[in-house]
CSV table of C-alpha atoms in Angstrom, one decimal:
chain,number,residue,atom,x,y,z
H,1,MET,CA,-16.1,127.5,-48.6
H,2,ALA,CA,-17.8,123.9,-46.0
H,3,PRO,CA,-15.5,123.2,-42.8
H,4,HIS,CA,-13.3,120.6,-43.0
H,5,ARG,CA,-13.8,117.4,-40.6
H,6,ARG,CA,-11.1,116.0,-39.3
H,7,SER,CA,-12.1,112.3,-38.6
H,8,ARG,CA,-11.7,110.7,-35.7
H,9,PRO,CA,-10.4,107.2,-34.3
H,10,PRO,CA,-13.3,104.3,-34.3
H,11,SER,CA,-14.8,103.7,-31.4
H,12,PRO,CA,-13.4,100.3,-29.2
H,13,MET,CA,-17.2,100.2,-29.6
H,14,GLY,CA,-18.0,100.8,-33.1
H,15,ILE,CA,-17.4,99.3,-36.7
H,16,ARG,CA,-13.8,97.6,-36.7
H,17,THR,CA,-11.5,96.9,-39.9
H,18,PRO,CA,-12.4,93.5,-42.9
H,19,ALA,CA,-8.8,91.9,-41.1
H,20,ILE,CA,-10.1,92.4,-37.6
H,21,ALA,CA,-13.7,91.9,-37.9
H,22,THR,CA,-12.6,88.5,-39.9
H,23,ALA,CA,-10.6,87.5,-36.9
H,24,ALA,CA,-13.0,87.9,-34.7
H,25,LEU,CA,-15.2,86.0,-36.2
H,26,THR,CA,-12.8,83.4,-36.7
H,27,SER,CA,-12.2,83.2,-32.8
H,28,VAL,CA,-15.5,83.1,-32.0
H,29,ALA,CA,-16.3,80.1,-34.6
H,30,LEU,CA,-13.3,78.1,-33.0
H,31,LEU,CA,-14.2,79.1,-28.8
H,32,SER,CA,-17.8,77.8,-29.8
H,33,GLN,CA,-16.5,74.1,-31.6
H,34,THR,CA,-14.5,74.3,-28.7
H,35,ALA,CA,-16.9,74.1,-26.1
H,36,ASN,CA,-19.3,72.1,-28.1
H,37,ALA,CA,-16.9,69.4,-28.6
H,38,ALA,CA,-17.0,66.7,-26.1
H,39,PRO,CA,-13.8,66.2,-23.5
H,40,SER,CA,-10.6,64.8,-25.0
H,41,GLU,CA,-9.7,61.1,-24.5
H,42,GLU,CA,-7.2,58.3,-24.6
H,43,PRO,CA,-7.5,57.1,-27.9
H,44,ARG,CA,-9.0,53.5,-27.5
H,45,PRO,CA,-6.6,50.6,-27.5
H,46,SER,CA,-6.0,48.8,-30.0
H,47,LEU,CA,-7.8,44.5,-29.6
H,48,GLU,CA,-3.7,43.3,-29.7
H,49,GLU,CA,-2.7,45.8,-27.2
H,50,VAL,CA,-6.0,45.0,-24.7
H,51,GLU,CA,-4.6,41.4,-25.1
H,52,LYS,CA,-0.7,42.5,-24.7
H,53,LYS,CA,-1.5,44.1,-21.2
H,54,VAL,CA,-4.1,41.2,-20.4
H,55,ASP,CA,-1.5,38.6,-20.5
H,56,ASP,CA,0.7,41.3,-18.6
H,57,LEU,CA,-0.8,42.2,-16.0
H,58,TYR,CA,-1.7,38.5,-15.1
H,59,ARG,CA,1.7,36.9,-15.7
H,60,GLN,CA,2.9,40.5,-13.4
H,61,ALA,CA,-0.6,39.0,-10.7
H,62,GLU,CA,1.5,35.9,-10.8
H,63,ALA,CA,4.8,37.1,-9.8
H,64,ALA,CA,3.0,39.0,-7.4
H,65,GLY,CA,1.1,36.4,-6.1
H,66,GLU,CA,5.2,33.6,-6.5
H,67,LYS,CA,5.7,37.2,-3.7
H,68,TYR,CA,3.0,36.6,-1.4
H,69,ASN,CA,3.4,33.0,-1.9
H,70,ALA,CA,6.7,33.5,-0.6
H,71,ALA,CA,5.8,36.3,1.8
H,72,LYS,CA,2.8,33.6,3.5
H,73,GLU,CA,5.0,30.6,4.2
H,74,LYS,CA,7.8,32.9,6.0
H,75,THR,CA,5.2,34.5,7.8
H,76,THR,CA,3.9,31.5,8.5
H,77,LYS,CA,7.8,29.9,10.0
H,78,GLN,CA,8.8,33.3,11.9
H,79,LYS,CA,4.8,33.2,14.0
H,80,LYS,CA,5.7,29.5,14.9
H,81,ARG,CA,9.9,30.7,15.6
H,82,VAL,CA,7.8,33.4,18.0
H,83,ASP,CA,5.9,31.0,19.2
H,84,THR,CA,8.3,28.8,20.5
H,85,LEU,CA,10.6,31.6,21.9
H,86,LEU,CA,7.8,33.6,23.7
H,87,ASP,CA,6.9,30.4,25.9
H,88,ASP,CA,10.3,29.7,26.5
H,89,VAL,CA,11.1,32.9,27.5
H,90,ALA,CA,7.6,32.0,29.7
H,91,ARG,CA,9.2,29.0,30.9
H,92,ARG,CA,12.7,30.8,31.4
H,93,THR,CA,10.9,34.1,33.5
H,94,GLU,CA,9.5,31.3,35.8
H,95,LYS,CA,12.3,29.5,36.5
H,96,LEU,CA,14.4,33.0,37.2
H,97,ASN,CA,11.5,34.3,39.9
H,98,ASP,CA,12.1,31.3,41.5
H,99,ALA,CA,15.7,31.5,41.6
H,100,ARG,CA,15.3,35.2,43.1
H,101,GLU,CA,12.5,33.5,45.3
H,102,GLU,CA,15.4,31.6,46.4
H,103,LEU,CA,17.9,33.6,47.1
H,104,GLY,CA,15.4,36.8,48.1
H,105,THR,CA,15.3,33.9,51.1
H,106,PHE,CA,18.7,34.1,52.0
H,107,ALA,CA,18.8,37.8,51.9
H,108,ALA,CA,16.4,37.9,55.0
H,109,ALA,CA,17.7,35.5,56.7
H,110,GLN,CA,21.0,37.9,56.8
H,111,TYR,CA,19.3,40.5,57.0
H,112,ARG,CA,17.8,39.2,60.2
H,113,THR,CA,21.7,38.7,60.9
H,114,GLY,CA,23.2,41.3,59.7
H,115,ALA,CA,25.4,39.7,57.8
H,116,ALA,CA,26.1,41.1,54.1
H,117,ALA,CA,22.6,41.3,53.7
H,118,PRO,CA,23.2,45.0,51.5
H,119,ASP,CA,25.8,42.8,49.2
H,120,THR,CA,22.7,40.8,47.9
H,121,ALA,CA,20.0,42.8,47.8
H,122,SER,CA,21.8,44.8,45.9
H,123,LEU,CA,22.6,42.0,43.9
H,124,LEU,CA,19.1,41.2,43.6
H,125,LEU,CA,18.5,44.7,41.7
H,126,ALA,CA,21.3,44.8,39.5
H,127,ASP,CA,21.4,44.7,35.7
H,128,ASN,CA,24.4,42.6,36.1
H,129,PRO,CA,24.7,40.7,38.4
H,130,GLN,CA,27.8,39.3,37.1
H,131,ASP,CA,29.4,42.7,37.1
H,132,TYR,CA,28.0,43.1,40.7
H,133,PHE,CA,30.2,39.5,41.4
H,134,ASP,CA,33.5,41.0,40.0
H,135,GLN,CA,32.9,44.3,42.0
H,136,THR,CA,32.1,42.9,45.5
H,137,GLN,CA,33.5,40.4,47.7
H,138,LEU,CA,29.5,38.6,48.4
H,139,MET,CA,30.7,35.0,46.6
H,140,ASP,CA,33.6,34.9,50.0
H,141,ARG,CA,31.2,35.1,52.3
H,142,LEU,CA,28.8,33.1,51.5
H,143,THR,CA,28.1,28.9,51.7
H,144,SER,CA,28.3,26.8,49.4
H,145,ARG,CA,24.2,26.1,48.7
H,146,GLN,CA,23.9,30.0,48.7
H,147,LYS,CA,25.8,30.1,45.4
H,148,GLN,CA,24.6,27.9,44.0
H,149,SER,CA,21.5,30.3,44.2
H,150,VAL,CA,23.3,32.4,42.8
H,151,ASP,CA,25.0,31.1,40.5
H,152,ASP,CA,21.5,29.6,39.6
H,153,TYR,CA,20.0,32.8,39.5
H,154,VAL,CA,23.1,34.0,37.2
H,155,THR,CA,22.5,31.8,34.5
H,156,GLN,CA,18.3,32.2,34.5
H,157,GLN,CA,18.8,35.6,34.2
H,158,THR,CA,21.1,36.2,31.6
H,159,ALA,CA,19.4,33.6,29.2
H,160,THR,CA,16.2,34.9,29.7
H,161,THR,CA,17.3,38.4,28.8
H,162,GLU,CA,19.2,36.6,25.9
H,163,LYS,CA,15.3,35.0,25.0
H,164,ARG,CA,14.3,38.2,25.2
H,165,GLN,CA,15.9,39.4,23.2
H,166,GLU,CA,15.6,37.6,20.2
H,167,ALA,CA,12.3,37.0,20.9
H,168,SER,CA,11.7,41.2,20.6
H,169,GLU,CA,13.8,40.3,16.9
H,170,SER,CA,11.9,38.1,16.2
H,171,LEU,CA,8.8,39.7,16.7
H,172,GLU,CA,10.3,42.7,14.1
H,173,THR,CA,10.9,40.9,11.5
H,174,LEU,CA,7.0,39.2,11.6
H,175,THR,CA,5.7,42.7,11.4
H,176,ARG,CA,8.5,43.4,8.4
H,177,THR,CA,7.2,39.7,6.5
H,178,GLN,CA,3.3,40.4,7.7
H,179,SER,CA,3.2,44.3,5.6
H,180,SER,CA,5.4,42.3,3.1
H,181,LEU,CA,2.4,40.0,3.0
H,182,LYS,CA,0.4,42.5,3.2
H,183,THR,CA,2.0,44.5,-0.1
H,184,SER,CA,2.0,41.6,-2.3
H,185,LYS,CA,-2.3,41.1,-2.2
H,186,ALA,CA,-2.7,44.5,-2.7
H,187,ASP,CA,-0.1,44.9,-5.9
H,188,VAL,CA,-1.9,40.5,-6.7
H,189,GLN,CA,-5.6,42.5,-6.6
H,190,ARG,CA,-4.0,45.5,-8.2
H,191,LYS,CA,-3.1,44.3,-11.5
H,192,LEU,CA,-5.9,41.6,-11.8
H,193,ALA,CA,-8.4,44.9,-11.4
H,194,THR,CA,-6.9,46.4,-14.1
H,195,ALA,CA,-7.2,42.8,-16.8
H,196,ARG,CA,-11.2,43.2,-15.5
H,197,ASP,CA,-12.0,46.7,-16.4
H,198,LEU,CA,-10.4,46.4,-19.8
H,199,LEU,CA,-11.9,43.3,-20.6
H,200,SER,CA,-14.4,44.7,-19.3
H,201,LYS,CA,-14.8,48.0,-22.2
H,202,LEU,CA,-14.9,45.4,-24.9
H,203,THR,CA,-17.6,44.6,-27.3
H,204,THR,CA,-19.0,41.2,-27.6
H,205,GLU,CA,-17.6,41.4,-31.1
H,206,GLU,CA,-13.7,42.0,-29.8
H,207,LYS,CA,-14.2,39.8,-27.4
H,208,ALA,CA,-14.8,37.0,-30.0
H,209,ARG,CA,-12.3,38.5,-32.3
H,210,LEU,CA,-10.1,38.3,-28.0
H,211,ALA,CA,-11.3,34.6,-28.3
H,212,ALA,CA,-10.6,34.2,-32.1
H,213,ILE,CA,-6.6,35.1,-31.3
H,214,GLU,CA,-6.4,32.7,-28.1
H,215,ARG,CA,-7.8,29.7,-30.3
H,216,GLN,CA,-5.0,30.6,-32.4
H,217,LYS,CA,-2.8,31.0,-30.1
H,218,GLN,CA,-3.2,27.4,-28.6
H,219,GLU,CA,-3.2,26.4,-32.0
H,220,GLU,CA,0.1,27.5,-32.1
H,221,ALA,CA,1.4,26.0,-29.0
H,222,GLN,CA,0.0,22.5,-29.7
H,223,ARG,CA,1.8,22.1,-33.4
H,224,LYS,CA,4.4,22.7,-31.2
H,225,ALA,CA,3.8,20.5,-29.1
H,226,ASP,CA,2.6,17.3,-31.8
H,227,GLU,CA,7.1,18.4,-33.6
H,228,LEU,CA,7.8,17.4,-29.7
H,229,ALA,CA,6.2,14.3,-29.4
H,230,ARG,CA,7.5,13.4,-32.4
H,231,GLN,CA,11.0,14.4,-32.0
H,232,GLN,CA,10.4,12.1,-28.7
H,233,ALA,CA,9.2,9.0,-30.1
H,234,ALA,CA,12.1,9.2,-33.6
H,235,ASP,CA,14.7,9.1,-30.8
H,236,ALA,CA,13.3,6.5,-28.4
H,237,GLU,CA,12.8,4.5,-31.5
H,238,ARG,CA,16.5,5.6,-32.5
H,239,ARG,CA,17.8,4.7,-29.0
H,240,ARG,CA,15.4,1.0,-29.1
H,241,GLN,CA,17.8,-0.1,-32.8
H,242,GLU,CA,20.9,0.8,-31.6
H,243,ALA,CA,20.3,-0.8,-27.9
H,244,ALA,CA,19.1,-4.1,-30.6
H,245,GLN,CA,22.5,-4.0,-33.2
H,246,GLY,CA,24.3,-4.0,-29.7
H,247,THR,CA,23.7,-6.6,-28.4
H,248,GLY,CA,22.1,-8.7,-31.7
H,249,THR,CA,18.1,-8.7,-29.8
H,250,SER,CA,15.8,-5.7,-29.1
H,251,THR,CA,15.6,-5.4,-25.3
H,252,GLY,CA,11.7,-4.9,-25.5
H,253,SER,CA,11.9,-2.3,-22.7
H,254,GLY,CA,12.5,1.5,-25.1
H,255,THR,CA,11.1,4.8,-23.1
H,256,ALA,CA,7.6,5.7,-24.8
H,257,SER,CA,6.7,8.9,-26.4
H,258,GLY,CA,7.3,11.4,-24.3
H,259,THR,CA,10.8,10.3,-22.1
H,260,SER,CA,14.3,10.5,-22.2
H,261,GLY,CA,17.0,7.9,-23.2
H,262,SER,CA,17.3,7.1,-19.1
H,263,GLY,CA,15.2,4.9,-19.0
H,264,SER,CA,10.9,4.3,-19.3
H,265,VAL,CA,9.3,7.2,-16.4
H,266,ALA,CA,6.4,4.4,-16.4
H,267,SER,CA,8.5,3.0,-13.8
H,268,ASN,CA,8.9,6.5,-11.6
H,269,ALA,CA,6.2,5.4,-8.8
H,270,LYS,CA,6.7,8.7,-7.8
H,271,ALA,CA,6.4,10.5,-11.0
H,272,ASP,CA,3.1,8.1,-11.7
H,273,LYS,CA,1.4,9.2,-8.0
H,274,ALA,CA,2.3,13.4,-9.0
H,275,LEU,CA,0.8,12.7,-12.5
H,276,ALA,CA,-1.8,11.0,-10.9
H,277,PHE,CA,-2.5,13.5,-8.7
H,278,ALA,CA,-2.6,16.7,-11.3
H,279,ARG,CA,-5.0,14.8,-12.9
H,280,ALA,CA,-7.5,14.4,-10.2
H,281,GLN,CA,-7.4,18.1,-10.3
H,282,ILE,CA,-8.7,19.4,-13.8
H,283,GLY,CA,-11.4,21.3,-13.8
H,284,LYS,CA,-10.5,22.7,-10.2
H,285,PRO,CA,-10.1,26.3,-10.6
H,286,TYR,CA,-7.3,28.4,-10.5
H,287,VAL,CA,-6.8,31.1,-7.0
H,288,TRP,CA,-3.9,33.2,-6.3
H,289,GLY,CA,-2.5,32.3,-3.2
H,290,ALA,CA,-4.3,28.6,-2.9
H,291,SER,CA,-3.1,25.0,-2.9
H,292,GLY,CA,-5.1,23.0,-2.5
H,293,PRO,CA,-7.9,21.0,-2.7
H,294,GLY,CA,-10.1,23.0,-3.7
H,295,SER,CA,-8.5,26.1,-6.0
H,296,TYR,CA,-4.5,26.4,-6.5
H,297,ASP,CA,-2.1,28.0,-8.5
H,298,CYS,CA,0.2,27.1,-10.6
H,299,SER,CA,3.2,26.1,-7.9
H,300,GLY,CA,0.7,25.4,-5.1
H,301,LEU,CA,-1.1,23.1,-7.7
H,302,THR,CA,3.2,21.1,-8.8
H,303,GLN,CA,4.2,21.1,-4.7
H,304,ALA,CA,0.2,19.1,-4.2
H,305,ALA,CA,0.8,17.1,-7.1
H,306,TRP,CA,4.2,16.1,-5.8
H,307,LYS,CA,3.6,15.9,-1.7
H,308,ALA,CA,1.2,13.3,-3.3
H,309,ALA,CA,4.0,11.2,-4.3
H,310,GLY,CA,5.5,11.6,-1.2
H,311,VAL,CA,8.3,14.4,-2.4
H,312,THR,CA,8.3,17.9,-0.1
H,313,LEU,CA,9.1,20.8,-2.7
H,314,PRO,CA,9.0,24.8,-1.6
H,315,ARG,CA,6.1,26.7,-2.0
H,316,THR,CA,6.9,28.8,-5.3
H,317,THR,CA,8.3,29.2,-8.8
H,318,TRP,CA,11.9,30.7,-7.6
H,319,ASP,CA,12.8,27.8,-5.0
H,320,GLN,CA,11.3,24.7,-7.1
H,321,VAL,CA,13.4,25.8,-9.4
H,322,LYS,CA,16.4,25.3,-7.1
H,323,THR,CA,15.3,21.3,-6.4
H,324,GLY,CA,16.2,18.8,-8.1
H,325,THR,CA,18.4,18.1,-12.1
H,326,THR,CA,17.8,20.5,-14.6
H,327,VAL,CA,17.6,18.7,-18.3
H,328,SER,CA,16.7,19.8,-21.5
H,329,VAL,CA,12.7,20.6,-23.3
H,330,ASN,CA,13.8,17.5,-25.3
H,331,SER,CA,15.0,15.0,-22.6
H,332,ALA,CA,11.5,15.8,-20.4
H,333,GLN,CA,10.1,13.0,-19.3
H,334,PRO,CA,6.4,12.9,-16.9
H,335,GLY,CA,6.3,14.4,-13.9
H,336,ASP,CA,9.4,16.8,-14.4
H,337,LEU,CA,8.5,20.6,-13.6
H,338,VAL,CA,8.7,23.3,-16.6
H,339,PHE,CA,8.7,26.8,-15.3
H,340,PHE,CA,8.5,29.6,-17.6
H,341,TYR,CA,9.4,32.9,-18.5
H,342,ASP,CA,12.4,35.1,-17.8
H,343,ASP,CA,11.2,35.7,-14.2
H,344,ILE,CA,10.4,31.7,-13.5
H,345,SER,CA,6.5,33.3,-12.6
H,346,HIS,CA,4.6,30.2,-13.6
H,347,VAL,CA,5.2,26.2,-13.5
H,348,GLY,CA,3.5,23.5,-14.9
H,349,ILE,CA,3.7,19.8,-14.3
H,350,TYR,CA,4.9,18.1,-17.4
H,351,ILE,CA,2.5,14.7,-19.3
H,352,GLY,CA,4.9,13.8,-22.1
H,353,ASP,CA,4.4,14.7,-25.7
H,354,GLY,CA,4.7,18.2,-25.4
H,355,MET,CA,2.0,18.7,-22.8
H,356,MET,CA,1.8,19.9,-18.8
H,357,ILE,CA,-1.2,19.8,-16.1
H,358,HIS,CA,-1.0,23.4,-15.0
H,359,ALA,CA,-3.1,25.7,-12.9
H,360,PRO,CA,-2.7,28.6,-15.8
H,361,LYS,CA,-4.3,32.3,-14.9
H,362,PRO,CA,-7.8,33.9,-13.2
H,363,GLY,CA,-10.1,33.0,-15.0
H,364,ALA,CA,-9.2,29.6,-16.2
H,365,TYR,CA,-9.2,26.0,-14.7
H,366,VAL,CA,-6.6,23.5,-13.9
H,367,ARG,CA,-5.6,22.4,-17.8
H,368,GLU,CA,-3.7,20.2,-19.9
H,369,GLU,CA,-2.2,22.5,-22.0
H,370,SER,CA,1.1,22.2,-24.6
H,371,ILE,CA,4.2,23.8,-22.5
H,372,TYR,CA,5.6,25.9,-26.2
H,373,TYR,CA,1.5,28.0,-24.9
H,374,MET,CA,4.2,30.2,-22.3
H,375,PRO,CA,7.9,30.5,-23.4
H,376,ILE,CA,10.0,27.9,-21.7
H,377,HIS,CA,12.4,29.1,-19.2
H,378,SER,CA,14.0,25.8,-17.9
H,379,VAL,CA,12.5,22.5,-17.2
H,380,VAL,CA,13.3,20.3,-13.7
H,381,ARG,CA,13.3,16.4,-12.4
H,382,PRO,CA,12.9,16.7,-8.8
H,383,ALA,CA,12.9,13.2,-8.4
């Protein structure tokens, strides 16, 4: 009888069952595919997403630019204040030294005669001379001239101490505003760099499509501007007719297209000067933080335009919107300031017929454009 052979368990390196072999092959195939696959990348944004992101970045950069303008203006004012205070401290210190010198002369004389020398010397070293007076009888032993010298010394020391403290606090404020200025500048540069990076990744075809989207946006904005111009012209005609019916004759001084019922803006000399200045800047580049004469940001342009008309406006959009009288869009007159977005981060100067002159954004130039190119926040008449 042939000996019975007992089966041995398969060696780990031996033949596997079909199921295990199949699973192993599948794992090898998957690992191979993973090894050969390119590194995972974020999904490429659509052109519309890029366009929205770039617009948002430009707007955020402009808002950061306004923060920069505010910090710069504050820094300039604070530096002038610090310089004035330091000059004042220097003058007061000089007077204090003169008063101390004169008081020292009396102290030396008293030392030679042996009269009240310790008291006077202690006075010169005292942190608070007034407290020293309250605790001694020095004043009772001084002549009228000596008393006047002491009074001058105390006055000068107190005033100098106060001014030094004020100068120190102003220097701290200046340091904070300079830090804010630096932060705002870095924020603007970071957002603009991100926008440039997004645009640089577009293909030629995508750039052409993006330009087409921009043209459509401008055409739609122009359509709304034309509609506003027609409405304003109709309102002006209606007011002329009402005036003629009320008097029996035409006044002959009706308002022009793009004006309100408060009278023709052609007679507003200041607005005319502001508009003339703004038109002369057309074609100059937008540069954030700039207020002329070679380049402008949005609020820098409106500030410079009205300055040419003799009207001083604040530097930032957030302050300019508070200057003047708010009017409706339909009542906008040439020279009015038109503010945009909920955060009031952009401004243009109205020229009539639903159009404005403004410094649009980085990479663009001062130009005429429909006020409907961006969402309108409010309209303000500065003068």
